[in-house]
PDB file of C-alpha atoms in Angstrom:
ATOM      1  CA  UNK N   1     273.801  57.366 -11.818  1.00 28.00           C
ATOM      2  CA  UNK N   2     273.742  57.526  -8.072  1.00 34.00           C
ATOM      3  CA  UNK N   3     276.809  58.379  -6.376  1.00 35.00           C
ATOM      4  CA  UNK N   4     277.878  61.058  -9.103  1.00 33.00           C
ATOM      5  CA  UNK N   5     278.783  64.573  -8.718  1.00 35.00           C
ATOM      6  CA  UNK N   6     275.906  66.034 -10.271  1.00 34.00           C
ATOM      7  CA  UNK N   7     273.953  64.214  -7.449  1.00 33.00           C
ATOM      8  CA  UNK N   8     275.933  65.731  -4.718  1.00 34.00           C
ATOM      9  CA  UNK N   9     275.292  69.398  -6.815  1.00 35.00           C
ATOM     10  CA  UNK N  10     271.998  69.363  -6.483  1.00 35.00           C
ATOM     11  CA  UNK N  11     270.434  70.900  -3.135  1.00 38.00           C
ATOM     12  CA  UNK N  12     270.155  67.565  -0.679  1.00 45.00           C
ATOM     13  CA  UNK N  13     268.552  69.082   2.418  1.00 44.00           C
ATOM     14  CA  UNK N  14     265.667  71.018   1.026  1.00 40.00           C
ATOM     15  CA  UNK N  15     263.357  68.074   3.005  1.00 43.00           C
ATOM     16  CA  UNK N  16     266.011  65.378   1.562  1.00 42.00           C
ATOM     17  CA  UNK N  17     263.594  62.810   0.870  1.00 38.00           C
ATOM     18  CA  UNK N  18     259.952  64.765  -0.037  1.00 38.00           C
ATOM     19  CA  UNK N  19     258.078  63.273   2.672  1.00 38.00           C
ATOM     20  CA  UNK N  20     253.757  63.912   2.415  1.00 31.00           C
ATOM     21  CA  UNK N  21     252.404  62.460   5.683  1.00 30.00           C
ATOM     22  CA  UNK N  22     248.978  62.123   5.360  1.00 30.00           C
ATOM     23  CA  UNK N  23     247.083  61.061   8.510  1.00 25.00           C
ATOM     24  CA  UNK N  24     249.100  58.077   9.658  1.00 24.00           C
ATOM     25  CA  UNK N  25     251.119  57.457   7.023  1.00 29.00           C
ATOM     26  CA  UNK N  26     254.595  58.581   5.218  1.00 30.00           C
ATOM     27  CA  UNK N  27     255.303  59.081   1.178  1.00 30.00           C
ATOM     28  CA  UNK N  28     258.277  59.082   0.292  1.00 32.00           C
ATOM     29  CA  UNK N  29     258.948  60.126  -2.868  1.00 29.00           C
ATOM     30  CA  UNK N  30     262.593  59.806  -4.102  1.00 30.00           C
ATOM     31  CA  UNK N  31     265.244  60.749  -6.991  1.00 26.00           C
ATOM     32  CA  UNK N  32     266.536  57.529  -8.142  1.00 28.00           C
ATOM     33  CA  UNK N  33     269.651  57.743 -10.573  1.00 28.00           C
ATOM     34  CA  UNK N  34     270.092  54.113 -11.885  1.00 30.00           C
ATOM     35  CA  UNK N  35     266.749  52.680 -12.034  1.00 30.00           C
ATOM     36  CA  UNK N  36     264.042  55.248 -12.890  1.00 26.00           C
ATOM     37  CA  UNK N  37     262.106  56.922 -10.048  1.00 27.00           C
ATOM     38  CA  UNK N  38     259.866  54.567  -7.647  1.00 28.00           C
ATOM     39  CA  UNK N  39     256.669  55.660  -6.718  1.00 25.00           C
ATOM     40  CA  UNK N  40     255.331  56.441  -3.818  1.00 29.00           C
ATOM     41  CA  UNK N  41     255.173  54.181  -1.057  1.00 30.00           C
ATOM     42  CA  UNK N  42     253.245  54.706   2.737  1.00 29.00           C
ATOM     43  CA  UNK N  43     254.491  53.434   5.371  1.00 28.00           C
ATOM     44  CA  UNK N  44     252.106  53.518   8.714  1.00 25.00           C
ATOM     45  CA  UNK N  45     253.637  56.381  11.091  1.00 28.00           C
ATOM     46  CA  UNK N  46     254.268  53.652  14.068  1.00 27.00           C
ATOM     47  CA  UNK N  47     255.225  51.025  12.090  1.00 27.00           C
ATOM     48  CA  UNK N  48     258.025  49.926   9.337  1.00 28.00           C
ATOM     49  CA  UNK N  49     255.718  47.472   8.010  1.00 27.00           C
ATOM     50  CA  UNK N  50     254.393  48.650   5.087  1.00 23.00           C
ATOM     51  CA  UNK N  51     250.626  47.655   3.800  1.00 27.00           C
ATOM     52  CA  UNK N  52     250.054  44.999   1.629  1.00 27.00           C
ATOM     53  CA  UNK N  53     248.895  47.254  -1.009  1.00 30.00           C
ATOM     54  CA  UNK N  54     251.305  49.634  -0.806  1.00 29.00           C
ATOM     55  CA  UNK N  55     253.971  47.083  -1.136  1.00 35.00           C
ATOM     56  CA  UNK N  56     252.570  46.347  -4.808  1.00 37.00           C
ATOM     57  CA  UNK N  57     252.436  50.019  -5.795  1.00 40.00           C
ATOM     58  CA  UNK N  58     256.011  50.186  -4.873  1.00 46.00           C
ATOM     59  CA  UNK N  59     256.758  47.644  -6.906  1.00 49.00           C
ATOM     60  CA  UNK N  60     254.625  49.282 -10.091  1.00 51.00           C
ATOM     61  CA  UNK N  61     257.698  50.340 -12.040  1.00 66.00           C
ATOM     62  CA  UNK N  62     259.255  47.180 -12.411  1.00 72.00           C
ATOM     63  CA  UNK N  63     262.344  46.936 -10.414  1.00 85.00           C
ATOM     64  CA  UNK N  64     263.480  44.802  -7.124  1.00 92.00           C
ATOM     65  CA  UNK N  65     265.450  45.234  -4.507  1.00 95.00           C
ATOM     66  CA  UNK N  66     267.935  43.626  -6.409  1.00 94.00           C
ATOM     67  CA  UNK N  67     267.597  45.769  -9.229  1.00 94.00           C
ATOM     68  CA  UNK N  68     268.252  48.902  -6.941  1.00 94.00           C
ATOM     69  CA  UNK N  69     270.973  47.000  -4.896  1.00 96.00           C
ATOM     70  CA  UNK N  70     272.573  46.376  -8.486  1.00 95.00           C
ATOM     71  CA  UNK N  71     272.451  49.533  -9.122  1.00 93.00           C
ATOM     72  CA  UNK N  72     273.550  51.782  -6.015  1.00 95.00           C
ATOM     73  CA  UNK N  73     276.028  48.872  -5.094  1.00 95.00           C
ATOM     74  CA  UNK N  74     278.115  48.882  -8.138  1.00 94.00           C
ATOM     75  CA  UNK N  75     278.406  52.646  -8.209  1.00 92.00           C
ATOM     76  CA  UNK N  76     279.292  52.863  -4.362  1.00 95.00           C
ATOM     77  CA  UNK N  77     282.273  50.115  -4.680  1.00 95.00           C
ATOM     78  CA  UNK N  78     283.543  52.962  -7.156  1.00 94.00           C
ATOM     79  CA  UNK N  79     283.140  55.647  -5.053  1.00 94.00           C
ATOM     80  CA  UNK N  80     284.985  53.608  -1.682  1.00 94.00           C
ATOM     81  CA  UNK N  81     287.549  52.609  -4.207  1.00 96.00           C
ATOM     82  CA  UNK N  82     288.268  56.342  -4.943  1.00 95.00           C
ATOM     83  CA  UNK N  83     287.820  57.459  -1.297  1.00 94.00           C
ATOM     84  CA  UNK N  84     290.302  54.778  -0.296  1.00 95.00           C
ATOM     85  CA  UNK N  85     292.836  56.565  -2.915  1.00 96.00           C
ATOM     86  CA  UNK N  86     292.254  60.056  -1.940  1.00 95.00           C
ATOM     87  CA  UNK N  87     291.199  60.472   1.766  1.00 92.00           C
ATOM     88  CA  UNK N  88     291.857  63.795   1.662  1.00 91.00           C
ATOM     89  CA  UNK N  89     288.736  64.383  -0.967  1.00 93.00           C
ATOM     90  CA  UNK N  90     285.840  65.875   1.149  1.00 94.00           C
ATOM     91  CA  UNK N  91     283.286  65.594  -2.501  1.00 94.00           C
ATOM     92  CA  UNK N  92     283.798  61.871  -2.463  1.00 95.00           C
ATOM     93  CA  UNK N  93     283.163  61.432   1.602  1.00 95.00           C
ATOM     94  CA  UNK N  94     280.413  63.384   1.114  1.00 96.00           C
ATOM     95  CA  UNK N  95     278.893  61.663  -1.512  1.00 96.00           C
ATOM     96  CA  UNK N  96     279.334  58.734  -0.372  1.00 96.00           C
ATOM     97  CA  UNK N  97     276.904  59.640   2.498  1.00 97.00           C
ATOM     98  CA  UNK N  98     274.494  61.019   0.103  1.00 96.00           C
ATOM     99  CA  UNK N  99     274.347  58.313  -1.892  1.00 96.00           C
ATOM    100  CA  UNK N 100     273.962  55.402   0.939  1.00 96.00           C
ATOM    101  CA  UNK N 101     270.914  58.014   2.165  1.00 96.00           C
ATOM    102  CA  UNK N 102     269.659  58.132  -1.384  1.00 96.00           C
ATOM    103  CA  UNK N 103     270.109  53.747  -1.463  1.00 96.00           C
ATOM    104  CA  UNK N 104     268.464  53.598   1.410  1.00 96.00           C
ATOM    105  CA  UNK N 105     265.536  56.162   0.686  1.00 95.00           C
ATOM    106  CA  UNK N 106     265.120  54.366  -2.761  1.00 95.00           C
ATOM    107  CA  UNK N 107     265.311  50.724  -1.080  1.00 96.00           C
ATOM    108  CA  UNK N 108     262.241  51.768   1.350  1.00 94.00           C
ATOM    109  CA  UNK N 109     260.195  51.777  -1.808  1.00 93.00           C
ATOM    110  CA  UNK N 110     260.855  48.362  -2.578  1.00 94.00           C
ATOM    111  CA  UNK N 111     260.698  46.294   1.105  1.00 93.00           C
ATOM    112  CA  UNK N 112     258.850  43.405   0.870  1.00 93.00           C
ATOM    113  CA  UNK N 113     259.675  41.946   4.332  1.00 95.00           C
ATOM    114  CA  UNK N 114     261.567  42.211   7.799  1.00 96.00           C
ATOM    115  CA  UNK N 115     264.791  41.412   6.037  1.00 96.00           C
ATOM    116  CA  UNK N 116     264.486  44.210   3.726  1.00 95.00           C
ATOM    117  CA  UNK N 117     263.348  46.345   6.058  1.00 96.00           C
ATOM    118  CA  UNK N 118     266.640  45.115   7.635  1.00 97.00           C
ATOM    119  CA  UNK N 119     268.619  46.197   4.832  1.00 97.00           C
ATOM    120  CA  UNK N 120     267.219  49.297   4.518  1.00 97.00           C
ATOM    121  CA  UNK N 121     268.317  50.315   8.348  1.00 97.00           C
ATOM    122  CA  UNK N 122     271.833  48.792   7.418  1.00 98.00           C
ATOM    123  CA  UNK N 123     271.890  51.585   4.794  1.00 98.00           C
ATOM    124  CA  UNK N 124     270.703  54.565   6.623  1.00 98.00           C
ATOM    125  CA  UNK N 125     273.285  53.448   9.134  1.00 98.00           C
ATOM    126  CA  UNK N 126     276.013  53.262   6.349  1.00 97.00           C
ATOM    127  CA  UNK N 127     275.073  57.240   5.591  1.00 98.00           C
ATOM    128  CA  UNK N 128     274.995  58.302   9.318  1.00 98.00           C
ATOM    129  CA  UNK N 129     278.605  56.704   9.619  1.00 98.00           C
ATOM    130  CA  UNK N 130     280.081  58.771   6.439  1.00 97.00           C
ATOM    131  CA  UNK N 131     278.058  61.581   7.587  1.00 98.00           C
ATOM    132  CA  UNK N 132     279.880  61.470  10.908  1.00 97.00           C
ATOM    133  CA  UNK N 133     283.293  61.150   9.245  1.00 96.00           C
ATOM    134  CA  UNK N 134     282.408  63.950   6.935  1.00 97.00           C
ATOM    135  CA  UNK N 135     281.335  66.206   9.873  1.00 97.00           C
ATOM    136  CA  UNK N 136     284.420  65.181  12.112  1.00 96.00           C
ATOM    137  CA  UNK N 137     287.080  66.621   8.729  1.00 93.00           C
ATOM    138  CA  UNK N 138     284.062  69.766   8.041  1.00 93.00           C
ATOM    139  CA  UNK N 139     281.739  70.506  10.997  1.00 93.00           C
ATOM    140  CA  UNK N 140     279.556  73.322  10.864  1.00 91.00           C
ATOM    141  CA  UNK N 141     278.163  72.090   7.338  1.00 95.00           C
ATOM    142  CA  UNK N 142     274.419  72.243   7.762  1.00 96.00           C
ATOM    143  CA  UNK N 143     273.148  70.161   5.198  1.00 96.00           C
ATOM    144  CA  UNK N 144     275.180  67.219   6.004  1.00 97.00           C
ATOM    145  CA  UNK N 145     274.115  67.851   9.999  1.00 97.00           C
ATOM    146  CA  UNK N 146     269.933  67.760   8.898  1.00 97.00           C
ATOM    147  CA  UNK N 147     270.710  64.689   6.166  1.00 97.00           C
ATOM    148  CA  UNK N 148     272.666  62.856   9.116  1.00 97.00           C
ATOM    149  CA  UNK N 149     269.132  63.367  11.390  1.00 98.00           C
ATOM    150  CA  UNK N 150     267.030  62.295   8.651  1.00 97.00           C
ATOM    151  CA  UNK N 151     269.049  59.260   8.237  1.00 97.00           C
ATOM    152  CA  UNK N 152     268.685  58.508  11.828  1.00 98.00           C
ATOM    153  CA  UNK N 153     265.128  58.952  11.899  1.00 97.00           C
ATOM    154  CA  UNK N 154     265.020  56.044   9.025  1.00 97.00           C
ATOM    155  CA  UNK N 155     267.480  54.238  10.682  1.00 97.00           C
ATOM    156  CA  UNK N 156     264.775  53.681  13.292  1.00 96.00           C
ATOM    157  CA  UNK N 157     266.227  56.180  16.427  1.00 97.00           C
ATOM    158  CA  UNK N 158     263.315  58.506  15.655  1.00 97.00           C
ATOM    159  CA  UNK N 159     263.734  60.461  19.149  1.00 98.00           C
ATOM    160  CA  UNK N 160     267.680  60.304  19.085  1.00 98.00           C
ATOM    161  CA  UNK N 161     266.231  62.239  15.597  1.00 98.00           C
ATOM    162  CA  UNK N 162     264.340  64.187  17.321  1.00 98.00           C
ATOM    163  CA  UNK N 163     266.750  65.789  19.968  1.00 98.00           C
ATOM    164  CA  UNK N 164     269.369  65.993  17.023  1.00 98.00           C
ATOM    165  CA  UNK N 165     267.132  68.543  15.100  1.00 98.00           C
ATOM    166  CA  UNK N 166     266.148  70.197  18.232  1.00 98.00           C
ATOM    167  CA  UNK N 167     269.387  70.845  19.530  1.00 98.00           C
ATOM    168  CA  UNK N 168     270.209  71.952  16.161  1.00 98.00           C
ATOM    169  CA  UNK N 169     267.185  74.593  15.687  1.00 98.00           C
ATOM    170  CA  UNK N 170     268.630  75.653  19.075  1.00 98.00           C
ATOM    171  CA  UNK N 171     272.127  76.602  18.242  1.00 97.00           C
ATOM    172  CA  UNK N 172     270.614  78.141  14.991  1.00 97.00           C
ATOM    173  CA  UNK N 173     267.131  78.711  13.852  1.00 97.00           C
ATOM    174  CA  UNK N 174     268.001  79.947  10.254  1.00 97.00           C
ATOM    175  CA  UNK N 175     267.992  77.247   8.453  1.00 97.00           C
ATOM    176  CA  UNK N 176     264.768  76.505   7.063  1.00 97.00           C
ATOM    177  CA  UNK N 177     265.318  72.509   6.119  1.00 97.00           C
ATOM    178  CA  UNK N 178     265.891  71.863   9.543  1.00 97.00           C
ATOM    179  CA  UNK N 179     262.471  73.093  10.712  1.00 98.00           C
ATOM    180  CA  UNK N 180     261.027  71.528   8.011  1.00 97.00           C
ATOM    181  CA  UNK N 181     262.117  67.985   8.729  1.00 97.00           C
ATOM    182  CA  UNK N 182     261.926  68.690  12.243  1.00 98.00           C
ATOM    183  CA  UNK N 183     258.245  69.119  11.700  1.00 97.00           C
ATOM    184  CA  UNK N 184     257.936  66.126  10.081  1.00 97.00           C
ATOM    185  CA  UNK N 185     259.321  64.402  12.287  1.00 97.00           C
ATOM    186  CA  UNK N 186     256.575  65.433  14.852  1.00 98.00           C
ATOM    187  CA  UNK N 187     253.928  64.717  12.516  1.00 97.00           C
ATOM    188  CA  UNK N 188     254.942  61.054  12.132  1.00 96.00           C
ATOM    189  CA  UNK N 189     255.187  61.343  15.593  1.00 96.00           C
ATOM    190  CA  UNK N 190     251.249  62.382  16.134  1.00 96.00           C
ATOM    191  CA  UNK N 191     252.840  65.577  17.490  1.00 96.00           C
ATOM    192  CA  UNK N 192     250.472  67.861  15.268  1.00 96.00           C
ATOM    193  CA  UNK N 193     250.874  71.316  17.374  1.00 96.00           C
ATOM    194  CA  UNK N 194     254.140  70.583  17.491  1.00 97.00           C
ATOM    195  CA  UNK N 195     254.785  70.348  13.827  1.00 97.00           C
ATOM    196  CA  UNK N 196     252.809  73.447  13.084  1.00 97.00           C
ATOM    197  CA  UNK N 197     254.789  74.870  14.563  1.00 97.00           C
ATOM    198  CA  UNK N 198     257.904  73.674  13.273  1.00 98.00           C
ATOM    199  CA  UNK N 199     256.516  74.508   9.913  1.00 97.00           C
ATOM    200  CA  UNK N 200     255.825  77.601  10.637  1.00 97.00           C
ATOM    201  CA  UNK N 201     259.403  78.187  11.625  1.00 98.00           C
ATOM    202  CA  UNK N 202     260.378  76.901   8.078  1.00 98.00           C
ATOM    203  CA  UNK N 203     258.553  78.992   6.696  1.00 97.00           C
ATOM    204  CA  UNK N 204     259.957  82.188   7.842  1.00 98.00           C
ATOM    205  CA  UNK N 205     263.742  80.729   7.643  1.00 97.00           C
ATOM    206  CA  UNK N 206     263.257  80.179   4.084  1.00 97.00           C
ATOM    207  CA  UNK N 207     261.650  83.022   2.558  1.00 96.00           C
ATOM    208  CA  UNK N 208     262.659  82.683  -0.664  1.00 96.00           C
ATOM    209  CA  UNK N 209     261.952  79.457  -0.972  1.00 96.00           C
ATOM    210  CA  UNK N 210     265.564  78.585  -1.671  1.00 95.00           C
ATOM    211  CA  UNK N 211     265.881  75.370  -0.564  1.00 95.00           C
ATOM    212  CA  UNK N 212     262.338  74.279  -0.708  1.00 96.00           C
ATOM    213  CA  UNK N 213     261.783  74.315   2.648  1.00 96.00           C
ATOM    214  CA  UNK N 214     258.746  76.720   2.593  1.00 96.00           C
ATOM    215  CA  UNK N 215     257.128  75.265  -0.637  1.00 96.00           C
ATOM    216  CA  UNK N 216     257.046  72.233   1.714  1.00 96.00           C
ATOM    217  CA  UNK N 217     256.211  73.571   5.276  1.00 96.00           C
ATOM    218  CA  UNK N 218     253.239  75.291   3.717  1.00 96.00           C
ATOM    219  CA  UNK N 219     251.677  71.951   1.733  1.00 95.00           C
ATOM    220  CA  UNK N 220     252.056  70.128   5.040  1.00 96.00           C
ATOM    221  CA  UNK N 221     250.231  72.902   6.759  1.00 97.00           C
ATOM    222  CA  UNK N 222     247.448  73.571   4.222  1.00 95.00           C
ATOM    223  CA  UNK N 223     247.536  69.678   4.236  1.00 95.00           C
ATOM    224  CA  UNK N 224     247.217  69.744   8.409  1.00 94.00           C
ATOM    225  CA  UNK N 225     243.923  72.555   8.303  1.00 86.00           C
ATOM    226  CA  UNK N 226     241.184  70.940  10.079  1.00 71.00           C
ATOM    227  CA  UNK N 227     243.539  67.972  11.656  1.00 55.00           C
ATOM    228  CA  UNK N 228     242.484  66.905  15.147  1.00 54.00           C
ATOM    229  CA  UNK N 229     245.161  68.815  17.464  1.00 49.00           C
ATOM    230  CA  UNK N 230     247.622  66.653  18.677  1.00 49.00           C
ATOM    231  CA  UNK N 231     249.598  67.103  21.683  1.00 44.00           C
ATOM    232  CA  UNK N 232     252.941  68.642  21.989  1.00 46.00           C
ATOM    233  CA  UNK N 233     254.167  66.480  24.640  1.00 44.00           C
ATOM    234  CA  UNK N 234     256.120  63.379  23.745  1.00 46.00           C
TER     235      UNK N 234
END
């Protein structure tokens, strides 16, 4: 079910939402908890309208937004109830964030207009706000910093995104899921060197491969070989 503990154990900011780019458009491929997993769904790099076509393969399993609204909605009035109780509870903050980034990543699979694609902002926007609670009570906590700039990049601020993961990379360039969504970020962008590069980075920040960071970095490079050069200036 989403919203539950064991969806807050497992690791969030490994590339939160698995994200293949290919050309001009994004996949998203998600973990859904309530309603089984949607498929994948592109979504042109400049736009949030999604192609006619693609709209029906994200419908293919079955479910509406309704279904997933159902489904995330009834679990997150359950977790605010129990937030509300116990303030003081950093796990249920937290996933509360999660699990309006997980609503909304799951809802982008299912659009089938503006005022979907309305709702889906609404929820991103609903995660960035528990994210910034959760960061106010624990800052320093770097997967809840990289989930908060993914969710802002969905929410539709992709260069407030942008600078977020920069500035982050800056302070420290360790973390491997941070270059990793960094890069594709610049990729959606049409910023090819740029997210290369960023890849790159990933890949040496996560060696082991423990957050899947490199697995990642390296299918979008192999997947970028032979792809016009883009420039690195916004």
């Amino acid at each position: 079910m989403a919203f539950s503990n064991d969806q807050s154990r497992r690791v969030r900011s490994a590339v939160v939402v698995v994200l293949l780019i290919a050309v001009i458009s994004i996949a998203a491929v998600v973990l859904f908890g309530g309603v089984p997993a949607a498929p994948k769904g592109d979504a042109p790099a400049g736009s949030a309208q999604r192609h006619a076509g693609v709209q029906q393969e994200g419908q293919a399993d079955g479910h509406t937004m309704a279904d997933v609204d159902a489904s995330y909605g009834a679990a997150a009035q359950q977790l605010r109830a129990k937030y509300d109780a116990n303030p003081a509870d950093p796990s249920t903050l937290l996933n509360l964030a999660n699990g309006y980034f997980d609503w909304g990543a799951t809802a982008m699979t299912h659009t089938q207009g503006a005022e979907d694609e309305q709702h889906v902002t609404d929820l991103f926007n609903e995660a960035i706000g528990y994210y910034d609670r959760y960061l106010a009570e624990h800052p320093g906590s770097k997967s809840a910093e990289v989930d908060r700039a993914v969710s802002i990049f969905y929410a539709g601020d992709r260069a407030k995104a942008v600078d977020t993961l920069e500035a982050f990379v800056a302070a420290d360039a360790d973390f491997g899921p941070a270059w990793a969504n960094l890069g594709m970020f610049y990729e959606a962008d049409g910023r090819v060197e740029d997210a290369r590069t960023a890849y790159g980075r990933a890949i040496e920040a996560d060696a082991q491969n423990t957050y899947n960071a490199r697995a990642y970095a390296q299918q979008r490079l192999d997947a970028l070989d032979g792809a016009p050069a883009g420039s690195s200036e916004r």
